[in-house]
Short mmCIF file of C-alpha atoms in Angstrom, two decimals:
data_model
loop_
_atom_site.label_atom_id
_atom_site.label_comp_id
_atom_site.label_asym_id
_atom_site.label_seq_id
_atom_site.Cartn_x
_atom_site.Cartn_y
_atom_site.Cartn_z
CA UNK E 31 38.40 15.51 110.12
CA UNK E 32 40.39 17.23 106.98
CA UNK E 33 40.52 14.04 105.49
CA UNK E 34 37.27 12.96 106.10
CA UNK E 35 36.43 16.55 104.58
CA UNK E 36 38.41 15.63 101.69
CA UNK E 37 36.90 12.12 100.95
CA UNK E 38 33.63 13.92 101.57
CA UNK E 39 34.57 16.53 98.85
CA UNK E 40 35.36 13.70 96.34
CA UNK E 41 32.47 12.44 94.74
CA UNK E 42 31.39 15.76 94.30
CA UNK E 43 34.72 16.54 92.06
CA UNK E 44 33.30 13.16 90.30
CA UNK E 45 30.00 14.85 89.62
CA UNK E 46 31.56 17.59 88.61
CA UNK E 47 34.16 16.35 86.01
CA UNK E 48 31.18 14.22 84.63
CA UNK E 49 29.03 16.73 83.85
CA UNK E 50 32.17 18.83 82.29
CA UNK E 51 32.56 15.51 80.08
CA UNK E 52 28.86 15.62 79.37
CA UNK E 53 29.00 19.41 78.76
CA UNK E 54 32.16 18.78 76.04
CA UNK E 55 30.09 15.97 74.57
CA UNK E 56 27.46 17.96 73.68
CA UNK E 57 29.20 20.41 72.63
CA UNK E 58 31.07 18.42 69.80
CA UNK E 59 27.39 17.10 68.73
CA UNK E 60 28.59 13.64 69.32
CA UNK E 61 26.99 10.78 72.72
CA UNK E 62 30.39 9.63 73.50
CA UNK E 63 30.60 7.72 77.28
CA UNK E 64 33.38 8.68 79.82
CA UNK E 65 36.23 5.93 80.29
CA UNK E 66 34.31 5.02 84.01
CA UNK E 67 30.29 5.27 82.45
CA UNK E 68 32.01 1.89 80.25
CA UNK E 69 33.18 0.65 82.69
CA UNK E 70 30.33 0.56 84.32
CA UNK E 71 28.31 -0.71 82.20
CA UNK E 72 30.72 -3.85 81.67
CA UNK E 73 30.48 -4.30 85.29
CA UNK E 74 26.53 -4.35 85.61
CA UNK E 75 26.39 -6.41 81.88
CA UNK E 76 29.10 -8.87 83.08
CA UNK E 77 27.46 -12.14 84.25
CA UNK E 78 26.51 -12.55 87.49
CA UNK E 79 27.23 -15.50 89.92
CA UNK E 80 24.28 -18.09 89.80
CA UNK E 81 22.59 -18.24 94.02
CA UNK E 82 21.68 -21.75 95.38
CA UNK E 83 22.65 -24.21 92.34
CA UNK E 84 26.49 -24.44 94.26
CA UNK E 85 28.08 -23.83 90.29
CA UNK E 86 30.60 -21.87 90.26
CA UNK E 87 30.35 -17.60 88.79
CA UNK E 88 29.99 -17.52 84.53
CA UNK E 89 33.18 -15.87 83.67
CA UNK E 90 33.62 -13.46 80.92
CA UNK E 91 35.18 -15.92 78.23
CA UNK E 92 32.26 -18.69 78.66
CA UNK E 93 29.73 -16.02 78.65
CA UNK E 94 31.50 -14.72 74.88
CA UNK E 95 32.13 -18.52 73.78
CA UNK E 96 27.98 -18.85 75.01
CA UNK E 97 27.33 -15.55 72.22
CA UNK E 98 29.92 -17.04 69.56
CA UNK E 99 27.94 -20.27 69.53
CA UNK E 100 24.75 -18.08 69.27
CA UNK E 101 26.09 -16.14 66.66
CA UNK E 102 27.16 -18.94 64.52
CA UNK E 103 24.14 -20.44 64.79
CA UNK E 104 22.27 -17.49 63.77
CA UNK E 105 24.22 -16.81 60.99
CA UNK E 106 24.75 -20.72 59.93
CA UNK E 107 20.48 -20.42 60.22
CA UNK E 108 20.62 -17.15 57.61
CA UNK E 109 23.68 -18.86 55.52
CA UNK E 110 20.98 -22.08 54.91
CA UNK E 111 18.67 -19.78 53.84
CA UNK E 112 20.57 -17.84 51.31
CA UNK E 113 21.42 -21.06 50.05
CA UNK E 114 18.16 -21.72 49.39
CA UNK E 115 17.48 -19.01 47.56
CA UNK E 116 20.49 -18.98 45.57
CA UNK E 117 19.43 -22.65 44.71
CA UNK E 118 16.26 -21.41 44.06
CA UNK E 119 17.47 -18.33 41.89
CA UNK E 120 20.07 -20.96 39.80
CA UNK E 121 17.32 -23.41 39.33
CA UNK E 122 15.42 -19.95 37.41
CA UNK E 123 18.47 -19.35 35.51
CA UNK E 124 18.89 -22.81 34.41
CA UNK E 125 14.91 -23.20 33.04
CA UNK E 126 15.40 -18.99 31.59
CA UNK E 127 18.27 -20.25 29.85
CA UNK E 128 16.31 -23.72 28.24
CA UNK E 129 14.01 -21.12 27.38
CA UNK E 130 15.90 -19.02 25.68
CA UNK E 131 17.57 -21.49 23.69
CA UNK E 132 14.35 -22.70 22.80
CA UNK E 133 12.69 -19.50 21.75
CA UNK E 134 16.38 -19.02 19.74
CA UNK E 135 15.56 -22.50 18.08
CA UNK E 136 12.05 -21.53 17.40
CA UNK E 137 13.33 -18.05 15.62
CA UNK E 138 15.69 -19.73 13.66
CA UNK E 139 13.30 -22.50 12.78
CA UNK E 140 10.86 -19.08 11.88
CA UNK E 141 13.60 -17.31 9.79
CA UNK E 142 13.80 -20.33 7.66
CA UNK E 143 10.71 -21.24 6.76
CA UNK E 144 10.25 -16.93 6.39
CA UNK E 145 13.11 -17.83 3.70
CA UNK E 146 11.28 -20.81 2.10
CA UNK E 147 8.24 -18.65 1.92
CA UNK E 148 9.74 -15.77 0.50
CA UNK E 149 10.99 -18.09 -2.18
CA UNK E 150 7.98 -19.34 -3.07
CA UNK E 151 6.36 -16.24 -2.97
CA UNK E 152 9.34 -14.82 -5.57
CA UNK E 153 7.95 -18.11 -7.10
CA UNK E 154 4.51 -17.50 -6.97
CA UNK E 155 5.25 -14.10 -8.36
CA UNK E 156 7.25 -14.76 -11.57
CA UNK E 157 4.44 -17.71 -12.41
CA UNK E 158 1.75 -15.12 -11.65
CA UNK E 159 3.38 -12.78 -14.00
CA UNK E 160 4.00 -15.03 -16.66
CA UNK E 161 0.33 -15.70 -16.27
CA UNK E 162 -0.38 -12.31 -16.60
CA UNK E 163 1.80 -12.36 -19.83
CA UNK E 164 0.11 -15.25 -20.91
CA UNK E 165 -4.07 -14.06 -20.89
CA UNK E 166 -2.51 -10.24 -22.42
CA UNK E 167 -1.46 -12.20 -25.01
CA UNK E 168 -4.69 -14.91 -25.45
CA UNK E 169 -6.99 -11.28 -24.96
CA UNK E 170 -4.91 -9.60 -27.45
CA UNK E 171 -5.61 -12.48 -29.65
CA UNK E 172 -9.01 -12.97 -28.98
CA UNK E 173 -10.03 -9.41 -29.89
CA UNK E 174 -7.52 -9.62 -33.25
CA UNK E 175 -9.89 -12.65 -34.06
CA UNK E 176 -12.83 -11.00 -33.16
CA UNK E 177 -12.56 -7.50 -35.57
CA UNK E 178 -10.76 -10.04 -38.10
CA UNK E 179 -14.32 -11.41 -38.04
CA UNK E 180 -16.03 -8.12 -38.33
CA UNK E 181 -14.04 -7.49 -41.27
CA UNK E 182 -16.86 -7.16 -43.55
CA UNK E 183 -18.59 -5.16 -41.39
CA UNK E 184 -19.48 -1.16 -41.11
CA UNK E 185 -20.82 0.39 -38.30
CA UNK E 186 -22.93 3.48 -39.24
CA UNK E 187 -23.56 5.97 -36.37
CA UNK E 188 -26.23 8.33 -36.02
CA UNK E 189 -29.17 6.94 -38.15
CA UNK E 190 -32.52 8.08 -36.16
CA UNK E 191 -34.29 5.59 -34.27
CA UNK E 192 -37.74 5.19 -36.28
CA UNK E 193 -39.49 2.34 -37.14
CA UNK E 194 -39.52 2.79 -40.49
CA UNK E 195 -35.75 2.78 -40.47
CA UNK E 196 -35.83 0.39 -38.18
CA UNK E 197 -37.61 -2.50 -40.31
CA UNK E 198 -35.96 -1.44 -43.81
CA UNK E 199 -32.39 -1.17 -42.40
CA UNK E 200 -31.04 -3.28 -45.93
CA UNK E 201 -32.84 -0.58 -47.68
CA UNK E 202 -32.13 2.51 -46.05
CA UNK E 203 -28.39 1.39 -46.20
CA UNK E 204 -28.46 0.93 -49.97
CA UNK E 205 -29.89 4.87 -50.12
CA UNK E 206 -27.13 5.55 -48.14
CA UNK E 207 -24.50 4.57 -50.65
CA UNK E 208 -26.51 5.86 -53.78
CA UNK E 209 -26.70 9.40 -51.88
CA UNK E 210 -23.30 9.30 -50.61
CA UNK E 211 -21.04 7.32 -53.18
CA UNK E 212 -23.38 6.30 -56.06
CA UNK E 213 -20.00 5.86 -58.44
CA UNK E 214 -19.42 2.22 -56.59
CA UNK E 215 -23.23 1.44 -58.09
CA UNK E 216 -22.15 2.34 -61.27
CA UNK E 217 -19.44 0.42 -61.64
CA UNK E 218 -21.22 -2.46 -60.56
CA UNK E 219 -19.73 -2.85 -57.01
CA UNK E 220 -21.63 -6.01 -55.12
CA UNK E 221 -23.37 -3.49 -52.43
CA UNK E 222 -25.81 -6.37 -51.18
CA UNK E 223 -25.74 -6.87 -47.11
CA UNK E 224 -26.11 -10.37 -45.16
CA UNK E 225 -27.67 -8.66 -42.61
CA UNK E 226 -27.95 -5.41 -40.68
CA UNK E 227 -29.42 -5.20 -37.25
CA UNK E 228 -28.84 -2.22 -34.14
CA UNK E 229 -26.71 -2.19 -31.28
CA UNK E 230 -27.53 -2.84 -28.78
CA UNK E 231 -30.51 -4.87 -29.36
CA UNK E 232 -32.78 -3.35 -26.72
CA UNK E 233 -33.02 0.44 -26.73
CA UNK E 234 -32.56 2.35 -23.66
CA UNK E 235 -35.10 4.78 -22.91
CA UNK E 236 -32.49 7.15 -20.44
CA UNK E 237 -30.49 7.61 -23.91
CA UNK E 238 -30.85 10.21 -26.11
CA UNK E 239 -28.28 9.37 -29.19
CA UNK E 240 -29.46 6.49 -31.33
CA UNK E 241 -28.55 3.33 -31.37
CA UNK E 242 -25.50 2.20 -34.38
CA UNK E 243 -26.17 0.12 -36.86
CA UNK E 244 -24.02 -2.75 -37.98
CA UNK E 245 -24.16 -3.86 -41.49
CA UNK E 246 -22.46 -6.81 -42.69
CA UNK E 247 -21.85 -6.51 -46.56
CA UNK E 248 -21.14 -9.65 -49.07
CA UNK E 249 -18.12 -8.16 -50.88
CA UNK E 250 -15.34 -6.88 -48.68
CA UNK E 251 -13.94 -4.80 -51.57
CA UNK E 252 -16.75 -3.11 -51.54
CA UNK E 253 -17.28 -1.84 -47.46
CA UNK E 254 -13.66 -1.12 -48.49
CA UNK E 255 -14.76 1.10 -50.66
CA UNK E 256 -17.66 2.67 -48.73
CA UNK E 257 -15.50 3.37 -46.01
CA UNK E 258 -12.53 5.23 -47.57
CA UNK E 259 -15.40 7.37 -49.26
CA UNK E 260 -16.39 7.88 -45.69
CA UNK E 261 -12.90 8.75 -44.61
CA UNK E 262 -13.25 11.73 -47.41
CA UNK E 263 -16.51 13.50 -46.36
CA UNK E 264 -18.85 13.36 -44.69
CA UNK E 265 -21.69 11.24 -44.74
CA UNK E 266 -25.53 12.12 -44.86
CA UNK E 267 -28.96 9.83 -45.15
CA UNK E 268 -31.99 12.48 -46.35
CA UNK E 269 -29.79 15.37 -45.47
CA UNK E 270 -28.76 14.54 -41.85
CA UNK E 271 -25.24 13.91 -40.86
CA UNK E 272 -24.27 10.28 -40.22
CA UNK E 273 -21.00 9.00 -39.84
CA UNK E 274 -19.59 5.60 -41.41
CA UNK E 275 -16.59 3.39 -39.51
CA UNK E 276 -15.16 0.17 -39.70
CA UNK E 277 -17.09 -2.03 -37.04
CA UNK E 278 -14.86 -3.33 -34.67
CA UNK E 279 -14.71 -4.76 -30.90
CA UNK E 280 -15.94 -3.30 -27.78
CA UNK E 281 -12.45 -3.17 -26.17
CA UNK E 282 -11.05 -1.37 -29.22
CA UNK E 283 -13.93 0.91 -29.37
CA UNK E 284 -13.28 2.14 -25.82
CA UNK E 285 -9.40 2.41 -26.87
CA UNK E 286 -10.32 4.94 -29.76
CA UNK E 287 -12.42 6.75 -27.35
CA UNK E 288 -10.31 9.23 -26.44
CA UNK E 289 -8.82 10.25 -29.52
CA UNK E 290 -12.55 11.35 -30.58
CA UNK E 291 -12.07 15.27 -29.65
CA UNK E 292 -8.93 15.26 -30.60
CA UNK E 293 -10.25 13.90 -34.23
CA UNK E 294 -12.76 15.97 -34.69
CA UNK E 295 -10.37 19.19 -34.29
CA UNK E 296 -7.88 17.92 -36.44
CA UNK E 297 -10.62 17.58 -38.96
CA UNK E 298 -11.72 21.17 -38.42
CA UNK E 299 -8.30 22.26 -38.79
CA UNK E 300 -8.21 20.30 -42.24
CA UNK E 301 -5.31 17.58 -40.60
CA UNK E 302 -7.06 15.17 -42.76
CA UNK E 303 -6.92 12.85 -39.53
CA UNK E 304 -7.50 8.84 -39.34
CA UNK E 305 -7.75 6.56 -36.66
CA UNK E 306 -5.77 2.75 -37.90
CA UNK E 307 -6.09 -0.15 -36.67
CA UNK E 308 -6.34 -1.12 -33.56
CA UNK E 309 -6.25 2.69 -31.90
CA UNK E 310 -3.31 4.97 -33.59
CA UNK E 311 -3.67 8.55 -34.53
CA UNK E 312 -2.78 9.62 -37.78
CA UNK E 313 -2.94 12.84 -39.53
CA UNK E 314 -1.31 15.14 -42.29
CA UNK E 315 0.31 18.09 -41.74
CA UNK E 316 3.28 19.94 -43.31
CA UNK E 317 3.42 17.53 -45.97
CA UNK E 318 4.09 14.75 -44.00
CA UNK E 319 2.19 11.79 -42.50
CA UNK E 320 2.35 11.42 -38.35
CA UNK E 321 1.35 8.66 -36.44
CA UNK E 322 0.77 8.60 -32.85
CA UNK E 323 0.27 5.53 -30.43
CA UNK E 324 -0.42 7.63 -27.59
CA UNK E 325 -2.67 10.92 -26.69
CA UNK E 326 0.24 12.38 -24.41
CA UNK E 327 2.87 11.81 -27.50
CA UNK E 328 0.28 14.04 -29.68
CA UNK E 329 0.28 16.84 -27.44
CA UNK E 330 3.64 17.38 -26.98
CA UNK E 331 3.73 17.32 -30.21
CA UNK E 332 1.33 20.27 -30.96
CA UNK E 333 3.10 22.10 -28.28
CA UNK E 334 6.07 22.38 -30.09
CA UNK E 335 4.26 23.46 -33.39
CA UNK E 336 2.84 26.95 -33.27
CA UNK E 337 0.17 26.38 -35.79
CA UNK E 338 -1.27 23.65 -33.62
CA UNK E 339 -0.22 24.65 -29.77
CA UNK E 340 -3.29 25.66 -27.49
CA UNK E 341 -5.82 24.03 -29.60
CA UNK E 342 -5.64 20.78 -28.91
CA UNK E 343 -6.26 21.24 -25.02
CA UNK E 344 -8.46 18.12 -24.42
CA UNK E 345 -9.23 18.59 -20.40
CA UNK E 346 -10.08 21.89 -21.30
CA UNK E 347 -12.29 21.02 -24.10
CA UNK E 348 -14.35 18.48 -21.61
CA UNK E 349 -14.57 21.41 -18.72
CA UNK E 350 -15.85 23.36 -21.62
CA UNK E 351 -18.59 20.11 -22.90
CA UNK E 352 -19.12 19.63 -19.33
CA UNK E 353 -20.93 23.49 -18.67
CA UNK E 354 -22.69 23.26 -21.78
CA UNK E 355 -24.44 20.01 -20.60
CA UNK E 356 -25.07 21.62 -17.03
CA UNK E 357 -26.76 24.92 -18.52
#
């Protein structure tokens, strides 16, 4: 009976030191099976004798050679298709690398016909400059041919617009020069004209000023004449101021342009000024003669002189003309 009592007792000692080993493995936060749970579980996953086919029990090494087959076939399966892929992934390196030494080809092929183009433009360039050069020179030439044919020719500026004037212009110009200069009459200067006629030829209506008056004369010693007696003093036809210049070309009309304020100051200021040909400044002062090619060289100049600094101020003299015509 005691050792039926102690083979009774025994399975509960089992229990027992199981759930101690269950009570540990918890306790070290880790599902770790006891030495008997494995082998347990070996004995219920071990494979079983086959009933009623007379073959004999699997035994453990067929049943691992059975899962080494099955795992080299699964793998050999997953091996084919990585190869696959990888020839699939070296067949898109192959064509990314044509490609790339194509678009390399094409670049360079680009970069040298970028060099053949910016030689031609560098090309282009120097022949468009020496174009440039060239019509400078053919316009410079043209308009030194045109006031070489206007030689003969004075341009008188402020006559009034009247028809009377307007249809006696030969006449009124010879009472110009026996009221002005009457000497060159009397020492029988040629003072005939080939023709004088206004310019423009139409009259525009939204003007005020008159038109000018071009007169070409038959002697040119004599509009020589007329003119450096205009360069004295001033002018006047029946007592109203006029002025008398050398007719010349549009384009070196607009080039004297702006020295007119700057002219008429010097002349207040007794500079005895004169614009030469084609548009230079010159004037008298200190005993000396200056010439200037340039407006900005002429007022630095009267900066530096204190007789002349501050009056010469020609933006300030156009702000100033500018409120007078708005008031």
């Amino acid at each position: 009976m005691a050792a039926n009592s102690t083979e009774a007792q025994k399975p509960q000692n089992t229990k027992k030191n199981k759930k101690k080993g269950a009570t540990l493995d918890t306790f070290y936060g880790a599902k770790i099976q006891n030495t008997e749970q494995t082998e347990d579980n070996i004995k219920e996953n071990a494979p079983k004798p086959s009933k009623g086919n007379g073959n004999s029990p699997q035994t453990y090494e067929e049943f691992e050679s059975e899962m080494t087959k099955k795992m080299e076939a699964f793998w050999e399966e997953k091996l084919e298709i990585m190869q696959k892929k990888f020839t699939h992934l070296q067949n898109q390196f192959d064509q990314t690398v044509k490609e790339n030494q194509a678009l390399k080809a094409r670049i360079r092929q680009l970069e040298d016909n970028d060099r053949v183009k910016e030689q031609e433009s560098i090309k282009q360039s120097q022949n468009t400059k020496k174009l440039e050069e060239n019509i400078k020179y053919l316009t410079d030439k043209v308009i030194d041919l045109e006031n070489r044919g206007r030689r003969d020719n004075l341009r008188i500026i402020g006559l009034p617009e009247k028809p009377e004037i307007n249809t006696k212009l030969d006449m009124v110009i010879q009472d110009i020069i026996k009221e002005n200069c009457p000497e060159i009459l009397e020492q029988g200067g040629n003072t005939s004209t080939d023709r004088a006629h206004r310019t423009p030829s139409t009259l525009n209506p939204q003007k005020t000023t008159p038109r000018n008056v071009i007169a070409k004369f038959q002697s040119y010693q004599t509009k020589e004449k007329i003119l450096q007696e205009a360069r004295k003093r001033q002018f006047r036809y029946k007592g109203m101021p006029i002025r008398v210049t050398q007719d010349l070309a549009s384009s070196t009309l607009n080039d004297r342009k702006p020295w007119n304020m700057i002219f008429r100051k010097a002349r207040e200021l007794g500079l005895q000024p004169r614009i030469s040909y084609p548009a230079k400044l010159t004037i008298y002062f200190q005993g000396k003669v200056w010439a200037f090619n340039k407006i900005e060289d002429f007022q630095l100049f009267a900066k530096k002189r204190p007789e002349l600094c501050g009056k010469f101020d020609t933006e300030n003299q156009r702000a100033r003309n500018t409120c007078k015509g708005k008031y």
